[in-house]
């Protein structure tokens, strides 16, 4: 028995090579993406998908060429800029939805959103760790994969963020592009080489034009980010900060064209917002109230899992991690700005699709501060005469050797399984499990079959078509149902798409 215990103890204290852990982290991330991508084949267009993609569809009907698709997209952007909203880059991507090219290709839109979002989270994390901090490659891979997993798995609304293309590209898609642009800005500040600098400068300008014309959460936070980078670079006397000035100029111009669009006045007539001061005050209150809601025990457990990885990583970097309190204050204020546009325009903290972008910002700021504060603590332990016993224990426990004991991973994994087991909203709190559940039960497939029958009924029907309501309603991919009123906007958009006079849904109570 004693020999068995010794073997178990040795196995538990075994420190796997960090390169192996990095490979496993990436494998887990890819595994989590599989069910998300799998369920996209059952997604269907809804409401604004038809409205925004109709311009490209109509132009392609004249001549199926890229030139005509471009003209259709610009027509949509111009129309929306004058009639509804100034978010021109969002409108452009909404217009070129796969639906516009072929109805059966709609799933490519949600698939693109999931892939670019996960990739952007990984790239931004990798760039911050490797380029800004100079962290080692295995630790950077582990933390980047973990960051991507957190952002994808715990998204506020997978329905509005991933599976409804029009909504998803407007917030999650634009935020992903801002994350990629931020990575480019960091590379510009830390990079070398003339060719690399030229390429990065062009990408930075392109990203700035997209970010400035995105939804107002993304557009505002992107502007704050680039200004913060320039201020920080100036304080640190980095000559390469000048390379960000073209991006700032383009971003400022795009942002101005966005917020000054005539369509914003048209849209504002439908909502009652708060004044600037009240919006800012309510934003800080909402930011504080949503902190735990956007975090939860699941994220806390993952952070505990990552602590020894981060501790080991920051031990080897030369960054001083100065003024952690100032970084924390800036992070909270930056996160709070995500609520300001909604309070200003609509008088509340935002819809589910808007909160997707806000939560993404919070999660990134949370991870950033965990790394920064652990780095600061690590530096404190290096100062002569100030190494407390607890700090020494931490360094001995997590800083020694080239790996982290297997028991640490096993304990956190066990706790995570317990949290998952007792979670009453498993299908709602874990995006991968939610997707797996509805694919595995067959509900997603049956729902898609009902949609195909509905489309066939509409195409083969007369000028006025009445369709039966959906019986299968898989929560992540069911965005909404048609109304019994043919004048409802969702009904009209679909009727215009199929060239019908009217489309309505049967009343469920009469069935």
Coordinates of C-alpha atoms in Angstrom, one line a residue:
X1 CA 0.0 0.0 0.0
X2 CA 2.9 2.3 0.9
X3 CA 4.5 1.7 -2.5
X4 CA 1.3 2.4 -4.3
X5 CA 0.9 5.7 -2.5
X6 CA 4.5 6.6 -3.4
X7 CA 3.7 5.9 -7.1
X8 CA 0.5 8.0 -6.9
X9 CA 2.4 10.8 -5.2
X10 CA 5.2 10.8 -7.8
X11 CA 2.6 10.8 -10.6
X12 CA 0.7 13.7 -9.0
X13 CA 3.9 15.7 -8.5
X14 CA 5.1 15.0 -12.1
X15 CA 5.8 18.3 -13.9
X16 CA 4.9 17.9 -17.6
X17 CA 6.9 19.9 -20.0
X18 CA 5.4 23.3 -20.7
X19 CA 5.6 22.6 -24.5
X20 CA 3.4 19.6 -24.0
X21 CA 0.9 21.6 -21.9
X22 CA 0.9 24.3 -24.7
X23 CA 0.0 21.6 -27.3
X24 CA -2.7 20.3 -25.1
X25 CA -4.1 23.8 -24.5
X26 CA -4.4 24.4 -28.2
X27 CA -6.0 21.0 -28.7
X28 CA -8.6 21.8 -26.0
X29 CA -9.4 25.1 -27.7
X30 CA -9.9 23.4 -31.1
X31 CA -12.0 20.7 -29.5
X32 CA -14.3 23.4 -27.9
X33 CA -14.7 25.0 -31.4
X34 CA -15.9 21.8 -33.0
X35 CA -19.5 21.7 -31.7
X36 CA -19.8 25.5 -32.3
X37 CA -18.8 25.1 -36.0
X38 CA -20.9 21.9 -36.3
X39 CA -24.2 23.6 -35.4
X40 CA -23.6 26.5 -37.9
X41 CA -24.8 24.2 -40.7
X42 CA -28.3 24.5 -39.2
X43 CA -28.4 28.3 -38.8
X44 CA -30.9 30.2 -40.8
X45 CA -31.3 33.9 -41.9
X46 CA -33.6 36.2 -40.0
X47 CA -35.0 39.7 -40.2
X48 CA -32.1 42.2 -40.9
X49 CA -30.1 39.5 -42.7
X50 CA -32.6 39.8 -45.5
X51 CA -32.8 43.6 -45.3
X52 CA -29.0 44.3 -45.5
X53 CA -28.1 41.6 -48.0
X54 CA -30.9 42.5 -50.5
X55 CA -28.8 45.2 -52.1
X56 CA -26.0 42.8 -53.1
X57 CA -28.5 40.1 -54.1
X58 CA -30.3 42.5 -56.4
X59 CA -27.0 43.7 -58.0
X60 CA -25.8 40.1 -58.4
X61 CA -29.1 39.3 -60.2
X62 CA -28.1 41.7 -62.9
X63 CA -24.7 40.2 -63.3
X64 CA -23.0 37.7 -61.0
X65 CA -19.7 39.5 -60.6
X66 CA -17.5 40.8 -57.8
X67 CA -17.9 44.3 -59.2
X68 CA -21.6 44.2 -58.9
X69 CA -21.4 42.8 -55.4
X70 CA -19.2 45.8 -54.5
X71 CA -21.7 48.2 -56.0
X72 CA -24.5 46.5 -54.0
X73 CA -22.6 46.7 -50.8
X74 CA -21.8 50.4 -51.3
X75 CA -25.5 51.0 -52.1
X76 CA -26.4 49.5 -48.8
X77 CA -23.8 51.5 -46.9
X78 CA -24.9 54.8 -48.5
X79 CA -28.6 54.1 -47.9
X80 CA -28.1 53.2 -44.3
X81 CA -25.8 56.1 -43.7
X82 CA -28.5 58.5 -44.8
X83 CA -31.5 56.7 -43.6
X84 CA -30.7 54.7 -40.4
X85 CA -27.1 54.6 -39.0
X86 CA -23.6 55.7 -39.6
X87 CA -21.8 52.4 -38.9
X88 CA -20.6 52.1 -42.4
X89 CA -18.0 49.3 -41.9
X90 CA -20.5 47.1 -40.1
X91 CA -23.1 47.8 -42.8
X92 CA -20.6 46.8 -45.5
X93 CA -20.0 43.4 -43.9
X94 CA -23.7 43.0 -43.3
X95 CA -24.4 43.6 -47.0
X96 CA -21.8 41.1 -48.3
X97 CA -23.3 38.3 -46.1
X98 CA -23.0 34.8 -47.7
X99 CA -26.8 34.8 -47.9
X100 CA -26.6 37.5 -50.7
X101 CA -24.5 35.1 -52.8
X102 CA -26.5 31.9 -52.2
X103 CA -29.1 31.1 -49.5
X104 CA -27.7 27.7 -48.7
X105 CA -24.3 29.4 -47.9
X106 CA -25.7 31.3 -44.9
X107 CA -23.9 29.1 -42.5
X108 CA -20.6 30.4 -43.7
X109 CA -21.3 33.7 -42.0
X110 CA -21.7 32.2 -38.5
X111 CA -18.7 30.0 -39.2
X112 CA -16.6 33.0 -40.1
X113 CA -17.6 34.8 -36.9
X114 CA -16.6 31.9 -34.7
X115 CA -13.2 31.5 -36.4
X116 CA -12.2 35.1 -36.6
X117 CA -13.2 35.7 -33.0
X118 CA -11.2 32.8 -31.7
X119 CA -8.3 33.7 -33.9
X120 CA -8.4 37.4 -32.9
X121 CA -8.4 36.5 -29.2
X122 CA -5.5 34.2 -29.6
X123 CA -3.5 36.7 -31.8
X124 CA -4.1 39.6 -29.5
X125 CA -3.1 37.6 -26.4
X126 CA 0.0 36.2 -28.1
X127 CA 1.1 39.6 -29.3
X128 CA 0.7 41.2 -25.9
X129 CA 2.6 38.4 -24.2
X130 CA 5.4 37.8 -26.8
X131 CA 5.9 41.3 -28.2
X132 CA 5.0 43.6 -25.3
X133 CA 6.2 41.4 -22.4
X134 CA 8.8 39.2 -24.1
X135 CA 7.3 36.1 -22.5
X136 CA 8.4 32.6 -23.4
X137 CA 6.6 30.8 -26.3
X138 CA 5.0 27.8 -24.3
X139 CA 3.5 30.1 -21.7
X140 CA 2.3 32.5 -24.4
X141 CA 0.6 29.7 -26.2
X142 CA -1.1 28.4 -23.1
X143 CA -2.4 31.8 -22.0
X144 CA -3.5 32.7 -25.5
X145 CA -5.4 29.5 -26.0
X146 CA -7.0 30.0 -22.5
X147 CA -8.0 33.5 -23.3
X148 CA -9.6 32.5 -26.6
X149 CA -11.4 29.6 -24.8
X150 CA -12.8 32.0 -22.2
X151 CA -14.0 34.5 -24.7
X152 CA -15.6 31.9 -26.9
X153 CA -17.0 29.6 -24.3
X154 CA -18.5 32.2 -21.9
X155 CA -19.8 34.7 -24.5
X156 CA -22.8 36.7 -23.2
X157 CA -25.1 35.6 -26.0
X158 CA -24.0 33.0 -28.5
X159 CA -27.3 33.4 -30.3
X160 CA -26.7 37.1 -31.1
X161 CA -23.0 36.8 -31.2
X162 CA -22.3 33.7 -33.4
X163 CA -25.4 32.3 -35.1
X164 CA -27.3 35.4 -36.3
X165 CA -24.9 36.8 -38.8
X166 CA -26.2 40.3 -39.0
X167 CA -26.1 40.8 -35.3
X168 CA -22.9 38.9 -34.8
X169 CA -20.8 40.8 -37.4
X170 CA -22.0 44.1 -36.1
X171 CA -20.6 43.5 -32.6
X172 CA -18.5 40.3 -32.2
X173 CA -17.2 40.5 -35.7
X174 CA -16.2 44.2 -35.4
X175 CA -14.8 43.7 -31.9
X176 CA -12.7 40.8 -33.3
X177 CA -11.3 43.1 -36.0
X178 CA -10.5 45.7 -33.4
X179 CA -8.6 43.1 -31.5
X180 CA -6.6 42.2 -34.6
X181 CA -6.0 45.9 -35.2
X182 CA -4.8 46.4 -31.6
X183 CA -2.3 43.5 -32.2
X184 CA -1.0 45.4 -35.3
X185 CA -0.6 48.6 -33.2
X186 CA 1.4 46.7 -30.6
X187 CA 3.6 45.2 -33.4
X188 CA 4.2 48.6 -34.8
X189 CA 5.3 49.9 -31.4
X190 CA 7.6 46.9 -30.8
X191 CA 8.6 45.7 -34.2
X192 CA 11.7 46.2 -36.4
X193 CA 12.4 46.1 -40.1
X194 CA 11.4 48.5 -42.9
X195 CA 9.3 46.0 -44.9
X196 CA 7.5 44.8 -41.8
X197 CA 6.8 48.3 -40.7
X198 CA 5.3 49.3 -44.1
X199 CA 3.0 46.3 -44.1
X200 CA 2.0 46.8 -40.5
X201 CA 1.3 50.5 -41.2
X202 CA -1.0 49.7 -44.1
X203 CA -2.8 47.0 -42.0
X204 CA -3.1 49.5 -39.1
X205 CA -4.7 52.1 -41.4
X206 CA -7.1 49.5 -42.8
X207 CA -8.0 48.4 -39.3
X208 CA -8.6 52.0 -38.2
X209 CA -11.0 52.6 -41.0
X210 CA -13.0 49.5 -40.1
X211 CA -12.9 50.3 -36.3
X212 CA -14.0 53.9 -36.8
X213 CA -17.0 52.8 -38.7
X214 CA -18.1 49.9 -36.5
X215 CA -20.8 49.8 -33.8
X216 CA -20.4 52.6 -31.2
X217 CA -19.0 50.4 -28.4
X218 CA -16.2 49.1 -30.6
X219 CA -15.7 52.5 -32.3
X220 CA -15.4 54.4 -29.1
X221 CA -13.1 51.9 -27.4
X222 CA -10.9 51.6 -30.4
X223 CA -10.4 55.4 -30.4
X224 CA -9.6 55.3 -26.7
X225 CA -7.1 52.5 -27.2
X226 CA -5.1 54.2 -29.9
X227 CA -5.0 57.5 -28.0
X228 CA -3.8 55.6 -24.9
X229 CA -1.1 53.9 -26.9
X230 CA 0.1 57.2 -28.3
X231 CA 0.1 58.8 -24.8
X232 CA 1.9 55.9 -23.3
X233 CA 4.5 55.8 -26.2
X234 CA 5.1 59.5 -25.8
X235 CA 5.6 59.2 -22.0
X236 CA 8.1 56.3 -22.7
X237 CA 9.8 58.4 -25.4
X238 CA 9.3 55.7 -28.0
X239 CA 10.1 57.2 -31.5
X240 CA 8.0 54.4 -33.1
X241 CA 4.9 56.0 -31.6
X242 CA 4.9 58.3 -34.6
X243 CA 3.9 55.3 -36.7
X244 CA 0.5 55.3 -35.0
X245 CA -0.3 58.9 -36.1
X246 CA -1.7 57.9 -39.6
X247 CA -3.9 55.3 -37.9
X248 CA -5.1 57.9 -35.4
X249 CA -5.9 60.4 -38.3
X250 CA -7.9 57.7 -40.2
X251 CA -9.6 56.5 -37.1
X252 CA -10.7 60.0 -36.1
X253 CA -12.0 60.7 -39.6
X254 CA -13.9 57.4 -39.8
X255 CA -15.3 57.9 -36.3
X256 CA -16.5 61.4 -37.2
X257 CA -18.2 60.2 -40.4
X258 CA -19.8 57.5 -38.2
X259 CA -21.3 59.6 -35.5
X260 CA -22.2 62.5 -37.8
X261 CA -24.3 60.4 -40.3
X262 CA -27.8 61.9 -41.0
X263 CA -29.3 58.5 -40.4
X264 CA -28.4 58.6 -36.7
X265 CA -30.9 61.4 -36.3
X266 CA -33.6 59.3 -37.9
X267 CA -32.8 56.3 -35.7
X268 CA -32.7 58.5 -32.6
X269 CA -36.3 59.5 -33.1
X270 CA -37.3 55.9 -32.1
X271 CA -35.3 56.0 -28.8
X272 CA -35.0 58.1 -25.7
X273 CA -31.5 58.4 -24.4
X274 CA -29.7 60.0 -21.4
X275 CA -27.5 63.1 -21.4
X276 CA -23.7 62.8 -21.6
X277 CA -23.1 63.2 -17.9
X278 CA -25.9 60.8 -16.9
X279 CA -24.8 58.3 -19.5
X280 CA -21.2 58.3 -18.1
X281 CA -22.5 58.0 -14.5
X282 CA -24.8 55.1 -15.3
X283 CA -22.0 53.4 -17.3
X284 CA -19.8 53.2 -14.2
X285 CA -22.8 51.9 -12.1
X286 CA -23.6 49.3 -14.8
X287 CA -19.9 48.3 -15.0
X288 CA -19.7 47.7 -11.3
X289 CA -23.1 45.8 -11.2
X290 CA -22.1 43.5 -14.1
X291 CA -18.6 42.6 -12.9
X292 CA -19.5 39.3 -11.3
X293 CA -22.2 38.6 -13.9
X294 CA -19.5 38.8 -16.6
X295 CA -17.0 36.7 -14.5
X296 CA -18.7 33.9 -12.5
X297 CA -17.1 31.0 -10.7
X298 CA -16.2 29.3 -14.0
X299 CA -13.8 32.1 -15.0
X300 CA -12.4 32.3 -11.5
X301 CA -11.5 28.6 -11.6
X302 CA -9.8 29.0 -15.0
X303 CA -7.8 31.9 -13.6
X304 CA -6.7 29.8 -10.7
X305 CA -5.6 27.2 -13.2
X306 CA -3.5 29.8 -15.0
X307 CA -1.9 31.4 -11.9
X308 CA 1.1 29.1 -11.8
X309 CA 1.6 29.4 -15.5
X310 CA 1.5 33.2 -15.3
X311 CA 3.7 33.2 -12.2
X312 CA 6.3 31.1 -13.9
X313 CA 6.1 33.3 -17.0
X314 CA 6.5 36.7 -15.4
X315 CA 9.4 35.5 -13.4
X316 CA 11.4 35.4 -16.6
X317 CA 10.4 38.7 -18.2
X318 CA 12.2 42.0 -17.7
X319 CA 9.1 44.2 -17.5
X320 CA 8.9 46.2 -14.3
X321 CA 5.0 46.1 -14.1
X322 CA 5.0 49.6 -12.7
X323 CA 1.9 51.4 -11.3
X324 CA -0.5 48.4 -11.2
X325 CA -3.2 50.5 -9.5
X326 CA -3.2 52.9 -12.4
X327 CA -3.5 50.1 -14.9
X328 CA -6.4 48.7 -12.9
X329 CA -8.1 52.1 -12.8
X330 CA -7.6 52.6 -16.6
X331 CA -8.9 49.1 -17.3
X332 CA -12.1 49.6 -15.3
X333 CA -12.8 53.0 -16.9
X334 CA -12.1 51.5 -20.4
X335 CA -14.5 48.6 -19.7
X336 CA -17.2 51.0 -18.4
X337 CA -17.1 53.0 -21.7
X338 CA -18.8 49.9 -23.3
X339 CA -22.1 50.9 -21.6
X340 CA -22.0 54.6 -22.5
X341 CA -23.2 54.5 -26.1
X342 CA -26.3 52.4 -25.1
X343 CA -27.2 54.7 -22.2
X344 CA -26.7 57.8 -24.4
X345 CA -28.7 56.5 -27.4
X346 CA -31.4 54.3 -25.7
X347 CA -31.4 55.0 -22.0
X348 CA -30.4 51.5 -20.9
X349 CA -27.2 49.4 -20.6
X350 CA -27.7 47.7 -23.9
X351 CA -29.2 44.7 -25.7
X352 CA -27.7 41.2 -25.6
X353 CA -25.7 41.7 -28.8
X354 CA -24.3 45.0 -27.4
X355 CA -23.4 43.3 -24.1
X356 CA -21.4 40.7 -26.1
X357 CA -18.9 43.4 -27.0
X358 CA -18.9 44.8 -23.4
X359 CA -18.3 41.4 -21.8
X360 CA -15.4 40.7 -24.3
X361 CA -13.7 43.9 -23.1
X362 CA -14.2 43.0 -19.5
X363 CA -12.8 39.5 -19.9
X364 CA -9.7 40.9 -21.7
X365 CA -9.2 43.6 -19.1
X366 CA -9.5 40.9 -16.3
X367 CA -6.9 38.7 -17.8
X368 CA -4.6 41.6 -18.5
X369 CA -4.8 42.7 -14.8
X370 CA -4.2 39.2 -13.5
X371 CA -1.0 39.0 -15.5
X372 CA 0.0 42.5 -14.6
X373 CA -0.6 42.2 -10.8
X374 CA 1.1 38.8 -10.6
X375 CA 4.1 40.4 -12.5
X376 CA 4.1 43.3 -10.0
X377 CA 4.0 40.8 -7.1
X378 CA 6.8 38.8 -8.6
X379 CA 8.9 41.9 -8.8
X380 CA 8.2 42.7 -5.2
X381 CA 9.5 39.3 -4.1
X382 CA 12.8 40.1 -5.9
X383 CA 13.5 43.1 -3.8
X384 CA 16.1 42.5 -1.1
X385 CA 14.7 42.3 2.4
X386 CA 11.0 42.3 1.3
X387 CA 10.5 38.6 0.4
X388 CA 7.8 37.4 2.7
X389 CA 7.5 33.7 3.6
X390 CA 4.3 33.5 1.6
X391 CA 5.9 34.9 -1.4
X392 CA 8.9 32.5 -1.1
X393 CA 6.4 29.6 -0.9
X394 CA 4.7 30.8 -4.1
X395 CA 8.0 30.9 -5.9
X396 CA 9.1 27.5 -4.6
X397 CA 5.7 26.1 -5.5
X398 CA 5.1 27.6 -8.9
X399 CA 8.4 29.1 -10.0
X400 CA 10.8 26.3 -9.6
X401 CA 11.5 23.7 -12.3
X402 CA 10.3 23.8 -15.9
X403 CA 6.8 22.6 -15.3
X404 CA 3.8 22.7 -13.0
X405 CA 2.8 19.7 -10.9
X406 CA 0.1 17.5 -12.6
X407 CA -2.0 17.6 -9.4
X408 CA -2.7 21.3 -9.9
X409 CA -4.3 20.7 -13.3
X410 CA -6.2 17.7 -12.0
X411 CA -7.6 19.5 -8.9
X412 CA -8.9 22.5 -11.0
X413 CA -10.3 20.1 -13.6
X414 CA -12.2 18.2 -10.9
X415 CA -13.6 21.4 -9.4
X416 CA -14.6 22.6 -12.9
X417 CA -16.5 19.4 -13.5
X418 CA -18.3 19.8 -10.2
X419 CA -19.3 23.4 -11.1
X420 CA -20.5 22.2 -14.4
X421 CA -22.5 19.3 -12.9
X422 CA -24.4 21.5 -10.5
X423 CA -25.0 24.3 -12.9
X424 CA -28.7 24.5 -13.5
X425 CA -28.2 26.3 -16.9
X426 CA -25.5 24.1 -18.5
X427 CA -26.8 24.6 -22.0
X428 CA -26.9 28.3 -21.5
X429 CA -23.7 28.9 -19.6
X430 CA -21.3 26.9 -21.9
X431 CA -21.5 27.7 -25.6
X432 CA -19.8 24.5 -26.7
X433 CA -22.0 22.3 -24.6
X434 CA -25.1 24.2 -25.8
X435 CA -24.2 23.6 -29.4
X436 CA -23.4 19.9 -28.7
X437 CA -26.7 19.4 -26.9
X438 CA -28.9 20.7 -29.7
X439 CA -27.0 18.9 -32.4
X440 CA -26.9 15.6 -30.4
X441 CA -30.7 15.7 -29.6
X442 CA -31.5 16.3 -33.2
X443 CA -33.5 19.5 -32.5
X444 CA -31.2 21.6 -34.6
X445 CA -31.6 19.3 -37.6
X446 CA -35.4 19.2 -37.3
X447 CA -35.6 22.9 -37.0
X448 CA -33.5 23.3 -40.1
X449 CA -35.8 20.9 -42.0
X450 CA -38.8 23.0 -41.0
X451 CA -37.1 26.1 -42.3
X452 CA -36.4 24.4 -45.7
X453 CA -40.0 23.3 -45.9
X454 CA -41.1 26.9 -45.1
X455 CA -38.8 28.3 -47.9
X456 CA -40.2 25.8 -50.4
X457 CA -43.7 26.7 -49.4
X458 CA -43.0 30.4 -49.9
X459 CA -41.3 29.9 -53.3
X460 CA -44.1 27.7 -54.6
X461 CA -46.9 29.7 -53.0
X462 CA -48.8 32.6 -54.4
X463 CA -48.3 36.3 -53.8
X464 CA -49.6 35.9 -50.3
X465 CA -48.2 33.0 -48.2
X466 CA -49.2 31.8 -44.8
X467 CA -46.6 29.4 -43.2
X468 CA -46.9 27.2 -40.1
X469 CA -44.9 28.2 -37.0
X470 CA -41.8 26.3 -36.0
X471 CA -42.3 23.4 -33.6
X472 CA -38.6 22.8 -32.8
X473 CA -36.9 25.8 -31.2
X474 CA -33.2 25.1 -30.4
X475 CA -32.3 28.2 -28.3
X476 CA -28.9 29.1 -29.8
X477 CA -30.0 29.2 -33.4
X478 CA -33.6 30.1 -33.1
X479 CA -33.5 33.9 -33.4
X480 CA -37.2 34.7 -33.8
X481 CA -40.5 33.8 -35.4
X482 CA -42.6 35.5 -38.1
X483 CA -45.6 37.4 -37.0
X484 CA -49.3 36.8 -37.8
X485 CA -49.2 40.4 -39.0
X486 CA -47.9 40.7 -42.6
X487 CA -46.9 44.3 -42.0
X488 CA -44.4 43.3 -39.3
X489 CA -41.0 44.4 -40.4
X490 CA -39.4 40.9 -40.2
X491 CA -42.3 39.6 -42.3
X492 CA -41.9 42.4 -44.9
X493 CA -38.1 41.9 -45.2
X494 CA -38.7 38.2 -45.9
X495 CA -41.5 38.9 -48.3
X496 CA -39.4 41.5 -50.3
X497 CA -36.5 38.9 -50.4
X498 CA -38.7 36.3 -52.1
X499 CA -40.7 38.8 -54.2
X500 CA -44.0 38.2 -52.4
X501 CA -46.8 40.6 -51.6
X502 CA -47.1 39.3 -48.0
X503 CA -45.9 36.5 -45.8
X504 CA -47.4 35.7 -42.4
X505 CA -47.3 33.0 -39.8
X506 CA -50.2 31.0 -38.6
X507 CA -51.5 31.6 -35.1
X508 CA -50.2 28.8 -32.8
X509 CA -53.3 28.9 -30.7
X510 CA -55.5 28.1 -33.7
X511 CA -53.5 25.0 -34.5

